[in-house]
Amino acid sequence: MNKHFRYRGEEQTRVETFSDAVFALAITLLIVSAEVPDTFAEMKRFVLDIIPFALCMAFITYIWYEHYLFFIRFGFRSKKIVVLNALLLFFLLLYVYPLKFLAKFLVSIYGNMLIQLFGITDGNFSTANAMIKGEEMSELMIIYGLGAALIFFILAIMYKYALKRREELNLNEIETFNTISGLQSHILMGSVPVLSVLIAIIFGHTLAGSIVSGFIYMLYCPLFPIWSRWRGKKMKKEFPDLKF
């Protein structure tokens, strides 16, 4: 929470109540296909599914937190925000299954690679191979990337809307700065999936289309520290008397 931001939406509205219910439904959809194990082998598979479930839940919680920050900061009740919020929730629900599928696939691949690396067993990639064919990977990255990009670009549009109404909201200089930072961060979050989708479309079923389009998400690692450092320096320059 930013101590330099006055919160205008501390009183929860029906929009946020409805949104929280949809986020809860999205998390429920992550485990809805899980059945009570009948054998110990099924029990082991269920335990292994905890890791991709945790990854998916962490990501959905991150989106929920960004959504929560927006509404507690600005407290909008306008028709445009209601429509944008409905679109965000719609794409979130569509995004759940591609996210879950990709998480399970990656855990299966990298889990077996680690097992081989430490020499515990020879590893078993049959599960991952059964989930998807090599030539289908680029299509998976397109589906996943479009979902992620749409979610973060809608959040960016919502911040752009808040920025246009900074006089109506009576945003001071530091609040305006932080609103611009929120807009930029969501544009960055959405741009990497777009780049992944473009690579997957251009290179198709080749190695670049299947593998590079996935590894492009590693760009988050250098991009956000560089951007955060730049925004931090700019904030200190523009607000030298501000206590951080």
GROMACS .gro file of C-alpha atoms in nm:
model
  244
    1MET     CA    1   0.000   0.000   0.000
    2ASN     CA    2   0.127   0.345  -0.093
    3LYS     CA    3   0.126   0.585   0.205
    4HIS     CA    4   0.141   0.882  -0.035
    5PHE     CA    5  -0.193   0.797  -0.199
    6ARG     CA    6  -0.530   0.906  -0.057
    7TYR     CA    7  -0.777   0.621  -0.089
    8ARG     CA    8  -1.111   0.727  -0.234
    9GLY     CA    9  -1.276   0.385  -0.254
   10GLU     CA   10  -1.253   0.242   0.097
   11GLU     CA   11  -1.628   0.189   0.100
   12GLN     CA   12  -1.682  -0.128  -0.100
   13THR     CA   13  -1.939  -0.116  -0.381
   14ARG     CA   14  -2.141  -0.393  -0.548
   15VAL     CA   15  -1.897  -0.377  -0.840
   16GLU     CA   16  -1.612  -0.489  -0.615
   17THR     CA   17  -1.831  -0.746  -0.435
   18PHE     CA   18  -1.927  -0.898  -0.770
   19SER     CA   19  -1.562  -0.887  -0.884
   20ASP     CA   20  -1.444  -1.068  -0.569
   21ALA     CA   21  -1.701  -1.342  -0.635
   22VAL     CA   22  -1.568  -1.385  -0.991
   23PHE     CA   23  -1.208  -1.402  -0.866
   24ALA     CA   24  -1.318  -1.667  -0.615
   25LEU     CA   25  -1.486  -1.858  -0.900
   26ALA     CA   26  -1.164  -1.838  -1.105
   27ILE     CA   27  -0.969  -1.999  -0.821
   28THR     CA   28  -1.243  -2.262  -0.782
   29LEU     CA   29  -1.210  -2.348  -1.152
   30LEU     CA   30  -0.844  -2.429  -1.091
   31ILE     CA   31  -0.939  -2.726  -0.871
   32VAL     CA   32  -1.286  -2.812  -1.000
   33SER     CA   33  -1.150  -3.094  -1.218
   34ALA     CA   34  -0.970  -3.255  -0.925
   35GLU     CA   35  -1.131  -3.577  -0.802
   36VAL     CA   36  -1.091  -3.761  -0.475
   37PRO     CA   37  -0.802  -4.007  -0.537
   38ASP     CA   38  -0.896  -4.378  -0.525
   39THR     CA   39  -0.542  -4.517  -0.536
   40PHE     CA   40  -0.206  -4.412  -0.394
   41ALA     CA   41  -0.078  -4.344  -0.747
   42GLU     CA   42  -0.365  -4.102  -0.797
   43MET     CA   43  -0.284  -3.948  -0.459
   44LYS     CA   44   0.074  -3.882  -0.571
   45ARG     CA   45  -0.050  -3.719  -0.891
   46PHE     CA   46  -0.283  -3.501  -0.683
   47VAL     CA   47   0.006  -3.391  -0.460
   48LEU     CA   48   0.213  -3.303  -0.769
   49ASP     CA   49  -0.078  -3.092  -0.896
   50ILE     CA   50  -0.043  -2.870  -0.588
   51ILE     CA   51   0.259  -2.696  -0.744
   52PRO     CA   52   0.085  -2.578  -1.067
   53PHE     CA   53  -0.224  -2.491  -0.861
   54ALA     CA   54  -0.011  -2.273  -0.632
   55LEU     CA   55   0.149  -2.098  -0.933
   56CYS     CA   56  -0.190  -2.029  -1.090
   57MET     CA   57  -0.340  -1.909  -0.762
   58ALA     CA   58  -0.042  -1.676  -0.705
   59PHE     CA   59  -0.090  -1.519  -1.049
   60ILE     CA   60  -0.467  -1.478  -1.009
   61THR     CA   61  -0.408  -1.326  -0.663
   62TYR     CA   62  -0.167  -1.078  -0.822
   63ILE     CA   63  -0.433  -0.972  -1.075
   64TRP     CA   64  -0.689  -0.947  -0.791
   65TYR     CA   65  -0.450  -0.727  -0.590
   66GLU     CA   66  -0.394  -0.491  -0.883
   67HIS     CA   67  -0.771  -0.476  -0.934
   68TYR     CA   68  -0.819  -0.406  -0.560
   69LEU     CA   69  -0.558  -0.127  -0.566
   70PHE     CA   70  -0.732   0.046  -0.855
   71PHE     CA   71  -1.072   0.053  -0.688
   72ILE     CA   72  -0.948   0.151  -0.341
   73ARG     CA   73  -0.739   0.431  -0.495
   74PHE     CA   74  -1.005   0.584  -0.717
   75GLY     CA   75  -1.345   0.448  -0.604
   76PHE     CA   76  -1.501   0.475  -0.951
   77ARG     CA   77  -1.868   0.391  -1.010
   78SER     CA   78  -1.897   0.514  -1.370
   79LYS     CA   79  -2.052   0.313  -1.654
   80LYS     CA   80  -1.723   0.295  -1.846
   81ILE     CA   81  -1.539   0.141  -1.549
   82VAL     CA   82  -1.825  -0.107  -1.496
   83VAL     CA   83  -1.795  -0.215  -1.862
   84LEU     CA   84  -1.414  -0.236  -1.849
   85ASN     CA   85  -1.436  -0.430  -1.523
   86ALA     CA   86  -1.684  -0.676  -1.677
   87LEU     CA   87  -1.447  -0.729  -1.973
   88LEU     CA   88  -1.157  -0.786  -1.734
   89LEU     CA   89  -1.354  -1.049  -1.540
   90PHE     CA   90  -1.471  -1.213  -1.864
   91PHE     CA   91  -1.115  -1.255  -1.995
   92LEU     CA   92  -0.997  -1.368  -1.650
   93LEU     CA   93  -1.242  -1.659  -1.652
   94LEU     CA   94  -1.140  -1.751  -2.009
   95TYR     CA   95  -0.775  -1.728  -1.902
   96VAL     CA   96  -0.803  -1.979  -1.615
   97TYR     CA   97  -0.781  -2.301  -1.816
   98PRO     CA   98  -0.493  -2.196  -2.047
   99LEU     CA   99  -0.307  -2.079  -1.735
  100LYS     CA  100  -0.372  -2.408  -1.555
  101PHE     CA  101  -0.276  -2.615  -1.859
  102LEU     CA  102   0.049  -2.425  -1.914
  103ALA     CA  103   0.140  -2.442  -1.543
  104LYS     CA  104   0.089  -2.820  -1.533
  105PHE     CA  105   0.288  -2.865  -1.852
  106LEU     CA  106   0.583  -2.653  -1.729
  107VAL     CA  107   0.589  -2.824  -1.389
  108SER     CA  108   0.593  -3.164  -1.563
  109ILE     CA  109   0.876  -3.063  -1.799
  110TYR     CA  110   1.100  -2.880  -1.553
  111GLY     CA  111   1.023  -3.116  -1.266
  112ASN     CA  112   1.153  -3.410  -1.470
  113MET     CA  113   1.454  -3.208  -1.583
  114LEU     CA  114   1.546  -3.140  -1.219
  115ILE     CA  115   1.497  -3.506  -1.135
  116GLN     CA  116   1.739  -3.600  -1.414
  117LEU     CA  117   1.983  -3.328  -1.313
  118PHE     CA  118   2.011  -3.456  -0.957
  119GLY     CA  119   2.020  -3.817  -1.074
  120ILE     CA  120   1.722  -3.927  -0.864
  121THR     CA  121   1.565  -4.117  -1.157
  122ASP     CA  122   1.582  -4.101  -1.533
  123GLY     CA  123   1.276  -3.875  -1.537
  124ASN     CA  124   0.950  -3.942  -1.715
  125PHE     CA  125   0.835  -3.697  -1.982
  126SER     CA  126   0.543  -3.913  -2.098
  127THR     CA  127   0.290  -3.697  -1.911
  128ALA     CA  128   0.411  -3.378  -2.079
  129ASN     CA  129   0.429  -3.548  -2.419
  130ALA     CA  130   0.072  -3.672  -2.377
  131MET     CA  131  -0.053  -3.322  -2.290
  132ILE     CA  132   0.056  -3.147  -2.608
  133LYS     CA  133   0.239  -3.210  -2.933
  134GLY     CA  134   0.550  -3.010  -3.019
  135GLU     CA  135   0.385  -2.842  -3.317
  136GLU     CA  136   0.097  -2.726  -3.094
  137MET     CA  137   0.318  -2.531  -2.852
  138SER     CA  138   0.307  -2.212  -3.059
  139GLU     CA  139  -0.074  -2.225  -3.056
  140LEU     CA  140  -0.072  -2.262  -2.677
  141MET     CA  141   0.155  -1.958  -2.644
  142ILE     CA  142  -0.081  -1.757  -2.866
  143ILE     CA  143  -0.386  -1.850  -2.656
  144TYR     CA  144  -0.203  -1.785  -2.327
  145GLY     CA  145  -0.040  -1.463  -2.446
  146LEU     CA  146  -0.363  -1.311  -2.577
  147GLY     CA  147  -0.537  -1.379  -2.245
  148ALA     CA  148  -0.257  -1.226  -2.038
  149ALA     CA  149  -0.221  -0.923  -2.267
  150LEU     CA  150  -0.594  -0.845  -2.268
  151ILE     CA  151  -0.615  -0.857  -1.887
  152PHE     CA  152  -0.324  -0.618  -1.833
  153PHE     CA  153  -0.418  -0.383  -2.117
  154ILE     CA  154  -0.768  -0.348  -1.972
  155LEU     CA  155  -0.609  -0.256  -1.637
  156ALA     CA  156  -0.393  -0.004  -1.826
  157ILE     CA  157  -0.704   0.147  -1.992
  158MET     CA  158  -0.865   0.178  -1.647
  159TYR     CA  159  -0.560   0.369  -1.520
  160LYS     CA  160  -0.566   0.587  -1.832
  161TYR     CA  161  -0.929   0.667  -1.753
  162ALA     CA  162  -0.831   0.766  -1.397
  163LEU     CA  163  -0.550   0.984  -1.529
  164LYS     CA  164  -0.788   1.172  -1.761
  165ARG     CA  165  -1.010   1.245  -1.460
  166ARG     CA  166  -0.734   1.356  -1.226
  167GLU     CA  167  -0.898   1.698  -1.178
  168GLU     CA  168  -1.233   1.538  -1.094
  169LEU     CA  169  -1.054   1.306  -0.849
  170ASN     CA  170  -0.845   1.595  -0.716
  171LEU     CA  171  -0.522   1.399  -0.760
  172ASN     CA  172  -0.216   1.581  -0.628
  173GLU     CA  173   0.124   1.562  -0.800
  174ILE     CA  174   0.249   1.250  -0.620
  175GLU     CA  175  -0.084   1.072  -0.679
  176THR     CA  176  -0.070   1.165  -1.047
  177PHE     CA  177   0.288   1.033  -1.063
  178ASN     CA  178   0.180   0.703  -0.905
  179THR     CA  179  -0.119   0.677  -1.140
  180ILE     CA  180   0.117   0.715  -1.438
  181SER     CA  181   0.340   0.448  -1.283
  182GLY     CA  182   0.041   0.214  -1.255
  183LEU     CA  183  -0.046   0.277  -1.620
  184GLN     CA  184   0.311   0.210  -1.733
  185SER     CA  185   0.349  -0.108  -1.526
  186HIS     CA  186   0.036  -0.263  -1.679
  187ILE     CA  187   0.147  -0.168  -2.030
  188LEU     CA  188   0.479  -0.343  -1.960
  189MET     CA  189   0.300  -0.648  -1.820
  190GLY     CA  190   0.083  -0.670  -2.132
  191SER     CA  191   0.358  -0.596  -2.386
  192VAL     CA  192   0.565  -0.908  -2.311
  193PRO     CA  193   0.274  -1.148  -2.388
  194VAL     CA  194   0.208  -0.953  -2.710
  195LEU     CA  195   0.572  -1.002  -2.812
  196SER     CA  196   0.539  -1.373  -2.733
  197VAL     CA  197   0.224  -1.396  -2.948
  198LEU     CA  198   0.392  -1.217  -3.239
  199ILE     CA  199   0.691  -1.455  -3.227
  200ALA     CA  200   0.456  -1.756  -3.216
  201ILE     CA  201   0.255  -1.626  -3.513
  202ILE     CA  202   0.554  -1.524  -3.726
  203PHE     CA  203   0.761  -1.839  -3.670
  204GLY     CA  204   0.469  -2.082  -3.639
  205HIS     CA  205   0.558  -2.440  -3.554
  206THR     CA  206   0.935  -2.383  -3.569
  207LEU     CA  207   1.165  -2.395  -3.265
  208ALA     CA  208   1.144  -2.015  -3.231
  209GLY     CA  209   0.766  -2.023  -3.243
  210SER     CA  210   0.738  -2.298  -2.983
  211ILE     CA  211   1.031  -2.236  -2.746
  212VAL     CA  212   1.144  -1.874  -2.786
  213SER     CA  213   0.784  -1.749  -2.754
  214GLY     CA  214   0.779  -1.911  -2.411
  215PHE     CA  215   1.119  -1.799  -2.290
  216ILE     CA  216   1.038  -1.441  -2.394
  217TYR     CA  217   0.853  -1.410  -2.062
  218MET     CA  218   1.196  -1.407  -1.895
  219LEU     CA  219   1.212  -1.045  -2.015
  220TYR     CA  220   1.011  -0.958  -1.704
  221CYS     CA  221   1.322  -1.026  -1.495
  222PRO     CA  222   1.534  -0.738  -1.636
  223LEU     CA  223   1.248  -0.511  -1.749
  224PHE     CA  224   1.079  -0.451  -1.416
  225PRO     CA  225   1.391  -0.388  -1.203
  226ILE     CA  226   1.516  -0.140  -1.469
  227TRP     CA  227   1.177   0.032  -1.493
  228SER     CA  228   1.132   0.042  -1.112
  229ARG     CA  229   1.478   0.190  -1.063
  230TRP     CA  230   1.410   0.455  -1.329
  231ARG     CA  231   1.072   0.550  -1.177
  232GLY     CA  232   1.226   0.556  -0.829
  233LYS     CA  233   1.501   0.797  -0.937
  234LYS     CA  234   1.249   1.015  -1.118
  235MET     CA  235   1.027   1.029  -0.810
  236LYS     CA  236   1.316   1.135  -0.586
  237LYS     CA  237   1.413   1.401  -0.840
  238GLU     CA  238   1.061   1.541  -0.876
  239PHE     CA  239   0.978   1.515  -0.503
  240PRO     CA  240   1.307   1.572  -0.316
  241ASP     CA  241   1.129   1.661   0.010
  242LEU     CA  242   0.915   1.348   0.013
  243LYS     CA  243   0.994   1.087   0.280
  244PHE     CA  244   1.006   0.736   0.137
   0.00000   0.00000   0.00000
